[in-house]
Amino acid sequence: MKKIIVIGCDHNGTQQKYEIIKYLKKKSFTVIDLGNYNEKIKTDYNDVAQQLGNIVNQDLKKNRGILICGTGVGVNIVANKCDGIRSVLAHSKLVASKSREHNDSNVICLGSWVNGVEENIKILSSWLGTKFGEDRHVKRIAKIESQFNKKYKLGFLNGVFDIIHPGHVDLINFASNICDRLVIAINSDISTKKIKGKNRPMNNENDRKNTLMSFAKVDEVLIFNEISPTKIINKIKPNVIIRGDDFNEKQVRQRDKINKNIDIKIFKKKPGYSTTKIISSAKRNK
């Protein structure tokens, strides 16, 4: 995957921008320079920040953005008003790295009056070198997105959903927070036995479907006979698939043959909850 960086500045950031571009090219980034190209020509930070935000939003998996003005404040405010953008005003390496780890920031704003170019390159390097921490942070990012707009039109969950427990409720709430409509596909009684054994499910497919349909946040529940949900995914073509953290994104995509154009969100499950544990506990307490 190409490493694409979009960079822009007002007249106060022009000199630093050119030095930062040199650094980025040495690191093998493809750089898209939106200007300012001449520090003697005054430019409004609003225009370049909005343009950069719109470009980064076109491919949030590939693109990241860098904005520079005198303090970094103006460009940061404008960038955060663009769809899909989580911009950070970073005057230190700690803030830069934590904004990636905790907030999955995709735009960084630097202040040319606050730090010299060498320090800003160190801050940028910290930002570029830090990955999103996922785990508990995924739920928080989803809440940010749901407070302003739903990122995805159609979300998809699948599983047995035999005995509904708090872990399932958290998963459903998380999924519904990032999409307009949520479809859940459940394994039929036949396929559940193949996965879980001859004594499962505890509740038949129709009861399981009706239970899930009682959730206000669930729009549709489908029953499928296959072990893998690949066929049903290809049929309904969701924008995002949500899974628990039994497997990582790469493993889920390969195992279920999920198209690269469909996003996958891995939800950090609440520890201690599982249908198998509930059944085992019930048997012990007989």
PDB file of C-alpha atoms in Angstrom:
ATOM      1  CA  MET A   1       0.000   0.000   0.000  1.00  0.00           C
ATOM      2  CA  LYS A   2       1.380   3.433  -0.961  1.00  0.00           C
ATOM      3  CA  LYS A   3       2.128   5.777   1.920  1.00  0.00           C
ATOM      4  CA  ILE A   4       0.286   8.942   0.910  1.00  0.00           C
ATOM      5  CA  ILE A   5       0.618  12.206   2.808  1.00  0.00           C
ATOM      6  CA  VAL A   6      -1.335  15.337   1.929  1.00  0.00           C
ATOM      7  CA  ILE A   7       0.289  18.526   3.229  1.00  0.00           C
ATOM      8  CA  GLY A   8      -0.830  22.126   3.298  1.00  0.00           C
ATOM      9  CA  CYS A   9      -0.127  25.385   5.083  1.00  0.00           C
ATOM     10  CA  ASP A  10      -0.814  29.088   5.158  1.00  0.00           C
ATOM     11  CA  HIS A  11       1.936  31.682   4.555  1.00  0.00           C
ATOM     12  CA  ASN A  12       3.227  31.236   8.124  1.00  0.00           C
ATOM     13  CA  GLY A  13       4.001  27.582   7.532  1.00  0.00           C
ATOM     14  CA  THR A  14       5.525  27.710   4.045  1.00  0.00           C
ATOM     15  CA  GLN A  15       9.205  27.439   4.976  1.00  0.00           C
ATOM     16  CA  GLN A  16       8.651  24.565   7.396  1.00  0.00           C
ATOM     17  CA  LYS A  17       6.411  22.810   4.902  1.00  0.00           C
ATOM     18  CA  TYR A  18       9.211  22.567   2.320  1.00  0.00           C
ATOM     19  CA  GLU A  19      11.624  21.139   4.905  1.00  0.00           C
ATOM     20  CA  ILE A  20       9.019  18.623   6.059  1.00  0.00           C
ATOM     21  CA  ILE A  21       8.369  17.547   2.456  1.00  0.00           C
ATOM     22  CA  LYS A  22      12.090  16.765   2.072  1.00  0.00           C
ATOM     23  CA  TYR A  23      11.898  14.606   5.215  1.00  0.00           C
ATOM     24  CA  LEU A  24       8.768  12.788   3.986  1.00  0.00           C
ATOM     25  CA  LYS A  25      10.284  11.985   0.599  1.00  0.00           C
ATOM     26  CA  LYS A  26      13.323  10.497   2.294  1.00  0.00           C
ATOM     27  CA  LYS A  27      10.882   8.254   4.174  1.00  0.00           C
ATOM     28  CA  SER A  28       9.392   7.140   0.822  1.00  0.00           C
ATOM     29  CA  PHE A  29       6.052   8.918   1.214  1.00  0.00           C
ATOM     30  CA  THR A  30       4.092  10.082  -1.801  1.00  0.00           C
ATOM     31  CA  VAL A  31       3.465  13.742  -0.994  1.00  0.00           C
ATOM     32  CA  ILE A  32       0.552  15.828  -2.284  1.00  0.00           C
ATOM     33  CA  ASP A  33       1.392  19.505  -1.730  1.00  0.00           C
ATOM     34  CA  LEU A  34      -1.618  21.818  -1.556  1.00  0.00           C
ATOM     35  CA  GLY A  35       0.354  25.021  -0.934  1.00  0.00           C
ATOM     36  CA  ASN A  36       0.982  27.752   0.217  1.00  0.00           C
ATOM     37  CA  TYR A  37       3.848  27.928  -2.263  1.00  0.00           C
ATOM     38  CA  ASN A  38       5.083  31.468  -1.560  1.00  0.00           C
ATOM     39  CA  GLU A  39       5.278  32.838   1.984  1.00  0.00           C
ATOM     40  CA  LYS A  40       5.021  36.411   0.662  1.00  0.00           C
ATOM     41  CA  ILE A  41       1.517  35.708  -0.600  1.00  0.00           C
ATOM     42  CA  LYS A  42      -1.005  35.761   2.236  1.00  0.00           C
ATOM     43  CA  THR A  43      -3.439  32.818   2.263  1.00  0.00           C
ATOM     44  CA  ASP A  44      -6.393  31.921   4.463  1.00  0.00           C
ATOM     45  CA  TYR A  45      -5.733  28.816   6.538  1.00  0.00           C
ATOM     46  CA  ASN A  46      -9.422  27.895   6.197  1.00  0.00           C
ATOM     47  CA  ASP A  47      -9.171  27.126   2.501  1.00  0.00           C
ATOM     48  CA  VAL A  48      -6.166  24.810   2.587  1.00  0.00           C
ATOM     49  CA  ALA A  49      -7.395  22.981   5.719  1.00  0.00           C
ATOM     50  CA  GLN A  50     -10.794  22.270   4.186  1.00  0.00           C
ATOM     51  CA  GLN A  51      -9.248  21.106   0.913  1.00  0.00           C
ATOM     52  CA  LEU A  52      -6.881  18.786   2.757  1.00  0.00           C
ATOM     53  CA  GLY A  53      -9.670  17.375   4.926  1.00  0.00           C
ATOM     54  CA  ASN A  54     -11.782  16.584   1.877  1.00  0.00           C
ATOM     55  CA  ILE A  55      -8.880  14.793   0.151  1.00  0.00           C
ATOM     56  CA  VAL A  56      -7.970  12.703   3.204  1.00  0.00           C
ATOM     57  CA  ASN A  57     -11.632  11.736   3.584  1.00  0.00           C
ATOM     58  CA  GLN A  58     -11.642  10.236   0.071  1.00  0.00           C
ATOM     59  CA  ASP A  59      -9.564   7.285   1.305  1.00  0.00           C
ATOM     60  CA  LEU A  60      -9.287   7.126   5.082  1.00  0.00           C
ATOM     61  CA  LYS A  61      -7.288   3.894   4.931  1.00  0.00           C
ATOM     62  CA  LYS A  62      -4.492   5.283   2.768  1.00  0.00           C
ATOM     63  CA  ASN A  63      -4.423   9.031   3.251  1.00  0.00           C
ATOM     64  CA  ARG A  64      -3.118  11.122   6.116  1.00  0.00           C
ATOM     65  CA  GLY A  65      -2.700  14.867   6.336  1.00  0.00           C
ATOM     66  CA  ILE A  66      -0.324  17.476   7.722  1.00  0.00           C
ATOM     67  CA  LEU A  67      -1.328  21.107   8.245  1.00  0.00           C
ATOM     68  CA  ILE A  68       0.898  23.969   9.337  1.00  0.00           C
ATOM     69  CA  CYS A  69       0.073  27.521  10.376  1.00  0.00           C
ATOM     70  CA  GLY A  70       1.495  29.888  12.992  1.00  0.00           C
ATOM     71  CA  THR A  71      -0.007  28.129  16.018  1.00  0.00           C
ATOM     72  CA  GLY A  72      -1.698  25.158  14.339  1.00  0.00           C
ATOM     73  CA  VAL A  73      -4.969  26.140  15.997  1.00  0.00           C
ATOM     74  CA  GLY A  74      -6.821  27.583  12.997  1.00  0.00           C
ATOM     75  CA  VAL A  75      -6.124  24.696  10.628  1.00  0.00           C
ATOM     76  CA  ASN A  76      -6.978  22.195  13.362  1.00  0.00           C
ATOM     77  CA  ILE A  77     -10.398  23.746  13.985  1.00  0.00           C
ATOM     78  CA  VAL A  78     -11.265  23.704  10.275  1.00  0.00           C
ATOM     79  CA  ALA A  79      -9.942  20.170   9.670  1.00  0.00           C
ATOM     80  CA  ASN A  80     -12.073  18.760  12.470  1.00  0.00           C
ATOM     81  CA  LYS A  81     -15.191  20.085  10.779  1.00  0.00           C
ATOM     82  CA  CYS A  82     -14.525  17.920   7.697  1.00  0.00           C
ATOM     83  CA  ASP A  83     -16.199  14.513   7.385  1.00  0.00           C
ATOM     84  CA  GLY A  84     -14.079  11.585   8.507  1.00  0.00           C
ATOM     85  CA  ILE A  85     -11.304  13.729   9.979  1.00  0.00           C
ATOM     86  CA  ARG A  86      -9.876  13.376  13.474  1.00  0.00           C
ATOM     87  CA  SER A  87      -7.283  16.117  13.624  1.00  0.00           C
ATOM     88  CA  VAL A  88      -4.807  16.699  16.446  1.00  0.00           C
ATOM     89  CA  LEU A  89      -3.000  19.917  17.378  1.00  0.00           C
ATOM     90  CA  ALA A  90       0.387  18.541  18.398  1.00  0.00           C
ATOM     91  CA  HIS A  91       3.061  20.686  20.005  1.00  0.00           C
ATOM     92  CA  SER A  92       4.834  17.693  21.586  1.00  0.00           C
ATOM     93  CA  LYS A  93       5.809  14.141  20.687  1.00  0.00           C
ATOM     94  CA  LEU A  94       3.678  12.745  23.519  1.00  0.00           C
ATOM     95  CA  VAL A  95       0.501  14.403  22.246  1.00  0.00           C
ATOM     96  CA  ALA A  96       1.271  13.285  18.690  1.00  0.00           C
ATOM     97  CA  SER A  97       1.819   9.628  19.575  1.00  0.00           C
ATOM     98  CA  LYS A  98      -1.124   9.404  21.986  1.00  0.00           C
ATOM     99  CA  SER A  99      -3.432  10.955  19.393  1.00  0.00           C
ATOM    100  CA  ARG A 100      -2.597   8.024  17.132  1.00  0.00           C
ATOM    101  CA  GLU A 101      -2.686   5.319  19.792  1.00  0.00           C
ATOM    102  CA  HIS A 102      -5.871   6.476  21.528  1.00  0.00           C
ATOM    103  CA  ASN A 103      -7.746   8.586  18.957  1.00  0.00           C
ATOM    104  CA  ASP A 104      -6.679   7.179  15.576  1.00  0.00           C
ATOM    105  CA  SER A 105      -5.978  10.727  14.365  1.00  0.00           C
ATOM    106  CA  ASN A 106      -5.521  11.053  10.604  1.00  0.00           C
ATOM    107  CA  VAL A 107      -4.461  14.707  10.402  1.00  0.00           C
ATOM    108  CA  ILE A 108      -1.751  16.423  12.438  1.00  0.00           C
ATOM    109  CA  CYS A 109      -1.519  20.196  12.840  1.00  0.00           C
ATOM    110  CA  LEU A 110       1.788  21.863  13.643  1.00  0.00           C
ATOM    111  CA  GLY A 111       2.632  25.406  14.766  1.00  0.00           C
ATOM    112  CA  SER A 112       5.556  27.135  13.053  1.00  0.00           C
ATOM    113  CA  TRP A 113       5.594  29.866  15.726  1.00  0.00           C
ATOM    114  CA  VAL A 114       5.543  27.317  18.537  1.00  0.00           C
ATOM    115  CA  ASN A 115       8.303  24.934  17.426  1.00  0.00           C
ATOM    116  CA  GLY A 116      11.209  25.093  15.023  1.00  0.00           C
ATOM    117  CA  VAL A 117      11.255  22.809  12.020  1.00  0.00           C
ATOM    118  CA  GLU A 118      13.569  20.246  13.642  1.00  0.00           C
ATOM    119  CA  GLU A 119      11.255  19.848  16.624  1.00  0.00           C
ATOM    120  CA  ASN A 120       8.173  19.677  14.400  1.00  0.00           C
ATOM    121  CA  ILE A 121       9.802  16.918  12.359  1.00  0.00           C
ATOM    122  CA  LYS A 122      10.422  14.972  15.573  1.00  0.00           C
ATOM    123  CA  ILE A 123       6.768  15.453  16.533  1.00  0.00           C
ATOM    124  CA  LEU A 124       5.681  14.343  13.067  1.00  0.00           C
ATOM    125  CA  SER A 125       7.977  11.314  13.218  1.00  0.00           C
ATOM    126  CA  SER A 126       6.391  10.272  16.512  1.00  0.00           C
ATOM    127  CA  TRP A 127       2.931  10.587  14.953  1.00  0.00           C
ATOM    128  CA  LEU A 128       3.834   8.645  11.824  1.00  0.00           C
ATOM    129  CA  GLY A 129       5.540   5.911  13.832  1.00  0.00           C
ATOM    130  CA  THR A 130       2.616   5.176  16.161  1.00  0.00           C
ATOM    131  CA  LYS A 131      -0.206   2.779  15.295  1.00  0.00           C
ATOM    132  CA  PHE A 132      -3.783   2.967  16.504  1.00  0.00           C
ATOM    133  CA  GLY A 133      -4.037   0.961  19.731  1.00  0.00           C
ATOM    134  CA  GLU A 134      -7.528  -0.465  18.960  1.00  0.00           C
ATOM    135  CA  ASP A 135      -8.867  -2.561  21.881  1.00  0.00           C
ATOM    136  CA  ARG A 136     -10.848  -0.298  24.236  1.00  0.00           C
ATOM    137  CA  HIS A 137     -10.231   2.719  22.005  1.00  0.00           C
ATOM    138  CA  VAL A 138     -12.334   1.321  19.139  1.00  0.00           C
ATOM    139  CA  LYS A 139     -15.548   1.804  21.127  1.00  0.00           C
ATOM    140  CA  ARG A 140     -14.610   5.383  21.985  1.00  0.00           C
ATOM    141  CA  ILE A 141     -13.859   6.275  18.382  1.00  0.00           C
ATOM    142  CA  ALA A 142     -17.216   4.806  17.381  1.00  0.00           C
ATOM    143  CA  LYS A 143     -18.907   7.075  19.909  1.00  0.00           C
ATOM    144  CA  ILE A 144     -17.180  10.123  18.402  1.00  0.00           C
ATOM    145  CA  GLU A 145     -18.432   9.169  14.960  1.00  0.00           C
ATOM    146  CA  SER A 146     -21.969   8.427  16.142  1.00  0.00           C
ATOM    147  CA  GLN A 147     -22.255  11.780  17.918  1.00  0.00           C
ATOM    148  CA  PHE A 148     -21.896  13.643  14.642  1.00  0.00           C
ATOM    149  CA  ASN A 149     -22.820  11.264  11.841  1.00  0.00           C
ATOM    150  CA  LYS A 150     -23.042   7.585  11.081  1.00  0.00           C
ATOM    151  CA  LYS A 151     -19.975   6.569   9.135  1.00  0.00           C
ATOM    152  CA  TYR A 152     -21.495   3.493   7.496  1.00  0.00           C
ATOM    153  CA  LYS A 153     -24.895   2.948   5.862  1.00  0.00           C
ATOM    154  CA  LEU A 154     -25.111  -0.815   6.405  1.00  0.00           C
ATOM    155  CA  GLY A 155     -23.423  -2.784   9.163  1.00  0.00           C
ATOM    156  CA  PHE A 156     -23.220  -6.585   9.494  1.00  0.00           C
ATOM    157  CA  LEU A 157     -22.806  -8.929  12.450  1.00  0.00           C
ATOM    158  CA  ASN A 158     -22.923 -12.704  12.450  1.00  0.00           C
ATOM    159  CA  GLY A 159     -22.800 -15.520  14.964  1.00  0.00           C
ATOM    160  CA  VAL A 160     -24.877 -18.097  16.796  1.00  0.00           C
ATOM    161  CA  PHE A 161     -26.320 -15.721  19.441  1.00  0.00           C
ATOM    162  CA  ASP A 162     -27.663 -18.686  21.398  1.00  0.00           C
ATOM    163  CA  ILE A 163     -28.047 -17.217  24.899  1.00  0.00           C
ATOM    164  CA  ILE A 164     -27.899 -13.415  24.872  1.00  0.00           C
ATOM    165  CA  HIS A 165     -25.553 -12.027  27.536  1.00  0.00           C
ATOM    166  CA  PRO A 166     -24.052  -8.558  28.332  1.00  0.00           C
ATOM    167  CA  GLY A 167     -21.190  -9.188  25.913  1.00  0.00           C
ATOM    168  CA  HIS A 168     -23.681  -9.555  23.057  1.00  0.00           C
ATOM    169  CA  VAL A 169     -25.474  -6.375  24.144  1.00  0.00           C
ATOM    170  CA  ASP A 170     -22.229  -4.395  24.116  1.00  0.00           C
ATOM    171  CA  LEU A 171     -21.368  -5.754  20.673  1.00  0.00           C
ATOM    172  CA  ILE A 172     -24.777  -4.844  19.242  1.00  0.00           C
ATOM    173  CA  ASN A 173     -24.643  -1.353  20.760  1.00  0.00           C
ATOM    174  CA  PHE A 174     -21.168  -0.783  19.343  1.00  0.00           C
ATOM    175  CA  ALA A 175     -22.206  -1.968  15.882  1.00  0.00           C
ATOM    176  CA  SER A 176     -25.344   0.157  15.800  1.00  0.00           C
ATOM    177  CA  ASN A 177     -23.352   3.251  16.779  1.00  0.00           C
ATOM    178  CA  ILE A 178     -21.317   3.205  13.571  1.00  0.00           C
ATOM    179  CA  CYS A 179     -23.967   2.425  10.978  1.00  0.00           C
ATOM    180  CA  ASP A 180     -27.414   3.586   9.892  1.00  0.00           C
ATOM    181  CA  ARG A 181     -28.854   0.069   9.599  1.00  0.00           C
ATOM    182  CA  LEU A 182     -27.675  -3.116  11.290  1.00  0.00           C
ATOM    183  CA  VAL A 183     -28.208  -6.630   9.926  1.00  0.00           C
ATOM    184  CA  ILE A 184     -27.380  -9.685  12.027  1.00  0.00           C
ATOM    185  CA  ALA A 185     -26.961 -13.099  10.395  1.00  0.00           C
ATOM    186  CA  ILE A 186     -27.311 -16.109  12.690  1.00  0.00           C
ATOM    187  CA  ASN A 187     -26.286 -19.698  12.091  1.00  0.00           C
ATOM    188  CA  SER A 188     -29.215 -22.022  11.548  1.00  0.00           C
ATOM    189  CA  ASP A 189     -29.788 -24.896  13.967  1.00  0.00           C
ATOM    190  CA  ILE A 190     -28.112 -27.248  11.471  1.00  0.00           C
ATOM    191  CA  SER A 191     -24.941 -25.182  11.070  1.00  0.00           C
ATOM    192  CA  THR A 192     -24.813 -24.410  14.810  1.00  0.00           C
ATOM    193  CA  LYS A 193     -24.614 -28.151  15.570  1.00  0.00           C
ATOM    194  CA  LYS A 194     -21.705 -28.446  13.136  1.00  0.00           C
ATOM    195  CA  ILE A 195     -19.889 -25.613  14.906  1.00  0.00           C
ATOM    196  CA  LYS A 196     -20.849 -26.132  18.558  1.00  0.00           C
ATOM    197  CA  GLY A 197     -21.752 -29.823  18.776  1.00  0.00           C
ATOM    198  CA  LYS A 198     -24.917 -31.932  18.850  1.00  0.00           C
ATOM    199  CA  ASN A 199     -26.257 -30.377  22.088  1.00  0.00           C
ATOM    200  CA  ARG A 200     -26.409 -26.891  20.669  1.00  0.00           C
ATOM    201  CA  PRO A 201     -28.137 -24.582  20.143  1.00  0.00           C
ATOM    202  CA  MET A 202     -30.016 -24.229  23.405  1.00  0.00           C
ATOM    203  CA  ASN A 203     -32.548 -21.996  21.646  1.00  0.00           C
ATOM    204  CA  ASN A 204     -33.846 -22.741  18.165  1.00  0.00           C
ATOM    205  CA  GLU A 205     -33.154 -20.444  15.231  1.00  0.00           C
ATOM    206  CA  ASN A 206     -36.587 -18.788  15.253  1.00  0.00           C
ATOM    207  CA  ASP A 207     -36.410 -17.984  18.962  1.00  0.00           C
ATOM    208  CA  ARG A 208     -32.908 -16.617  18.534  1.00  0.00           C
ATOM    209  CA  LYS A 209     -34.048 -14.479  15.614  1.00  0.00           C
ATOM    210  CA  ASN A 210     -37.053 -13.117  17.515  1.00  0.00           C
ATOM    211  CA  THR A 211     -34.897 -12.273  20.531  1.00  0.00           C
ATOM    212  CA  LEU A 212     -32.476 -10.258  18.403  1.00  0.00           C
ATOM    213  CA  MET A 213     -35.309  -8.550  16.542  1.00  0.00           C
ATOM    214  CA  SER A 214     -36.567  -7.259  19.900  1.00  0.00           C
ATOM    215  CA  PHE A 215     -33.532  -4.956  20.008  1.00  0.00           C
ATOM    216  CA  ALA A 216     -34.556  -1.511  18.738  1.00  0.00           C
ATOM    217  CA  LYS A 217     -31.110  -1.078  17.186  1.00  0.00           C
ATOM    218  CA  VAL A 218     -31.350  -4.252  15.068  1.00  0.00           C
ATOM    219  CA  ASP A 219     -33.004  -3.731  11.680  1.00  0.00           C
ATOM    220  CA  GLU A 220     -32.986  -7.282  10.305  1.00  0.00           C
ATOM    221  CA  VAL A 221     -31.998 -10.804  11.341  1.00  0.00           C
ATOM    222  CA  LEU A 222     -31.199 -13.421   8.697  1.00  0.00           C
ATOM    223  CA  ILE A 223     -30.670 -17.165   9.151  1.00  0.00           C
ATOM    224  CA  PHE A 224     -27.997 -18.974   7.120  1.00  0.00           C
ATOM    225  CA  ASN A 225     -27.129 -22.658   6.825  1.00  0.00           C
ATOM    226  CA  GLU A 226     -23.450 -22.439   5.920  1.00  0.00           C
ATOM    227  CA  ILE A 227     -20.601 -22.464   8.434  1.00  0.00           C
ATOM    228  CA  SER A 228     -19.109 -19.298   6.937  1.00  0.00           C
ATOM    229  CA  PRO A 229     -21.173 -16.146   6.296  1.00  0.00           C
ATOM    230  CA  THR A 230     -19.320 -15.440   3.018  1.00  0.00           C
ATOM    231  CA  LYS A 231     -22.308 -16.137   0.773  1.00  0.00           C
ATOM    232  CA  ILE A 232     -24.683 -13.929   2.724  1.00  0.00           C
ATOM    233  CA  ILE A 233     -22.092 -11.140   2.951  1.00  0.00           C
ATOM    234  CA  ASN A 234     -21.680 -11.178  -0.822  1.00  0.00           C
ATOM    235  CA  LYS A 235     -25.445 -11.034  -1.198  1.00  0.00           C
ATOM    236  CA  ILE A 236     -26.222  -8.046   1.040  1.00  0.00           C
ATOM    237  CA  LYS A 237     -22.922  -6.171   0.477  1.00  0.00           C
ATOM    238  CA  PRO A 238     -22.532  -4.360   3.827  1.00  0.00           C
ATOM    239  CA  ASN A 239     -20.281  -1.313   4.214  1.00  0.00           C
ATOM    240  CA  VAL A 240     -18.786  -2.581   7.461  1.00  0.00           C
ATOM    241  CA  ILE A 241     -18.526  -5.938   9.238  1.00  0.00           C
ATOM    242  CA  ILE A 242     -18.197  -5.975  13.019  1.00  0.00           C
ATOM    243  CA  ARG A 243     -16.589  -8.892  14.844  1.00  0.00           C
ATOM    244  CA  GLY A 244     -15.437  -9.733  18.333  1.00  0.00           C
ATOM    245  CA  ASP A 245     -11.712  -9.944  18.996  1.00  0.00           C
ATOM    246  CA  ASP A 246     -11.316 -13.734  18.694  1.00  0.00           C
ATOM    247  CA  PHE A 247      -9.465 -13.002  15.422  1.00  0.00           C
ATOM    248  CA  ASN A 248      -7.787  -9.888  14.023  1.00  0.00           C
ATOM    249  CA  GLU A 249      -8.935  -8.031  10.916  1.00  0.00           C
ATOM    250  CA  LYS A 250      -6.543  -9.805   8.558  1.00  0.00           C
ATOM    251  CA  GLN A 251      -7.589 -13.258   9.797  1.00  0.00           C
ATOM    252  CA  VAL A 252     -11.295 -12.423   9.490  1.00  0.00           C
ATOM    253  CA  ARG A 253     -10.870 -11.073   5.960  1.00  0.00           C
ATOM    254  CA  GLN A 254      -8.941 -14.137   4.782  1.00  0.00           C
ATOM    255  CA  ARG A 255     -11.115 -16.732   6.517  1.00  0.00           C
ATOM    256  CA  ASP A 256     -14.447 -15.356   5.306  1.00  0.00           C
ATOM    257  CA  LYS A 257     -13.115 -14.075   1.955  1.00  0.00           C
ATOM    258  CA  ILE A 258     -14.299 -10.530   2.582  1.00  0.00           C
ATOM    259  CA  ASN A 259     -13.940  -7.994  -0.212  1.00  0.00           C
ATOM    260  CA  LYS A 260     -11.255  -5.358   0.445  1.00  0.00           C
ATOM    261  CA  ASN A 261     -13.835  -2.603  -0.137  1.00  0.00           C
ATOM    262  CA  ILE A 262     -15.748  -3.688   2.974  1.00  0.00           C
ATOM    263  CA  ASP A 263     -14.387  -2.304   6.235  1.00  0.00           C
ATOM    264  CA  ILE A 264     -13.906  -4.596   9.235  1.00  0.00           C
ATOM    265  CA  LYS A 265     -14.123  -3.346  12.814  1.00  0.00           C
ATOM    266  CA  ILE A 266     -12.828  -5.547  15.618  1.00  0.00           C
ATOM    267  CA  PHE A 267     -14.643  -5.052  18.928  1.00  0.00           C
ATOM    268  CA  LYS A 268     -12.833  -5.663  22.212  1.00  0.00           C
ATOM    269  CA  LYS A 269     -15.137  -8.080  23.993  1.00  0.00           C
ATOM    270  CA  LYS A 270     -16.057  -7.762  27.638  1.00  0.00           C
ATOM    271  CA  PRO A 271     -14.100 -10.487  29.494  1.00  0.00           C
ATOM    272  CA  GLY A 272     -15.922 -13.220  31.370  1.00  0.00           C
ATOM    273  CA  TYR A 273     -18.986 -13.486  29.152  1.00  0.00           C
ATOM    274  CA  SER A 274     -19.694 -16.405  26.831  1.00  0.00           C
ATOM    275  CA  THR A 275     -22.621 -18.720  26.127  1.00  0.00           C
ATOM    276  CA  THR A 276     -20.389 -21.750  26.746  1.00  0.00           C
ATOM    277  CA  LYS A 277     -19.526 -20.478  30.245  1.00  0.00           C
ATOM    278  CA  ILE A 278     -23.189 -19.799  31.024  1.00  0.00           C
ATOM    279  CA  ILE A 279     -24.146 -23.347  30.001  1.00  0.00           C
ATOM    280  CA  SER A 280     -21.256 -24.907  31.964  1.00  0.00           C
ATOM    281  CA  SER A 281     -22.176 -22.893  35.047  1.00  0.00           C
ATOM    282  CA  ALA A 282     -25.828 -23.933  34.787  1.00  0.00           C
ATOM    283  CA  LYS A 283     -24.826 -27.609  34.583  1.00  0.00           C
ATOM    284  CA  ARG A 284     -22.596 -27.319  37.659  1.00  0.00           C
ATOM    285  CA  ASN A 285     -25.356 -25.674  39.678  1.00  0.00           C
ATOM    286  CA  LYS A 286     -27.949 -28.359  38.933  1.00  0.00           C
TER     287      LYS A 286
END
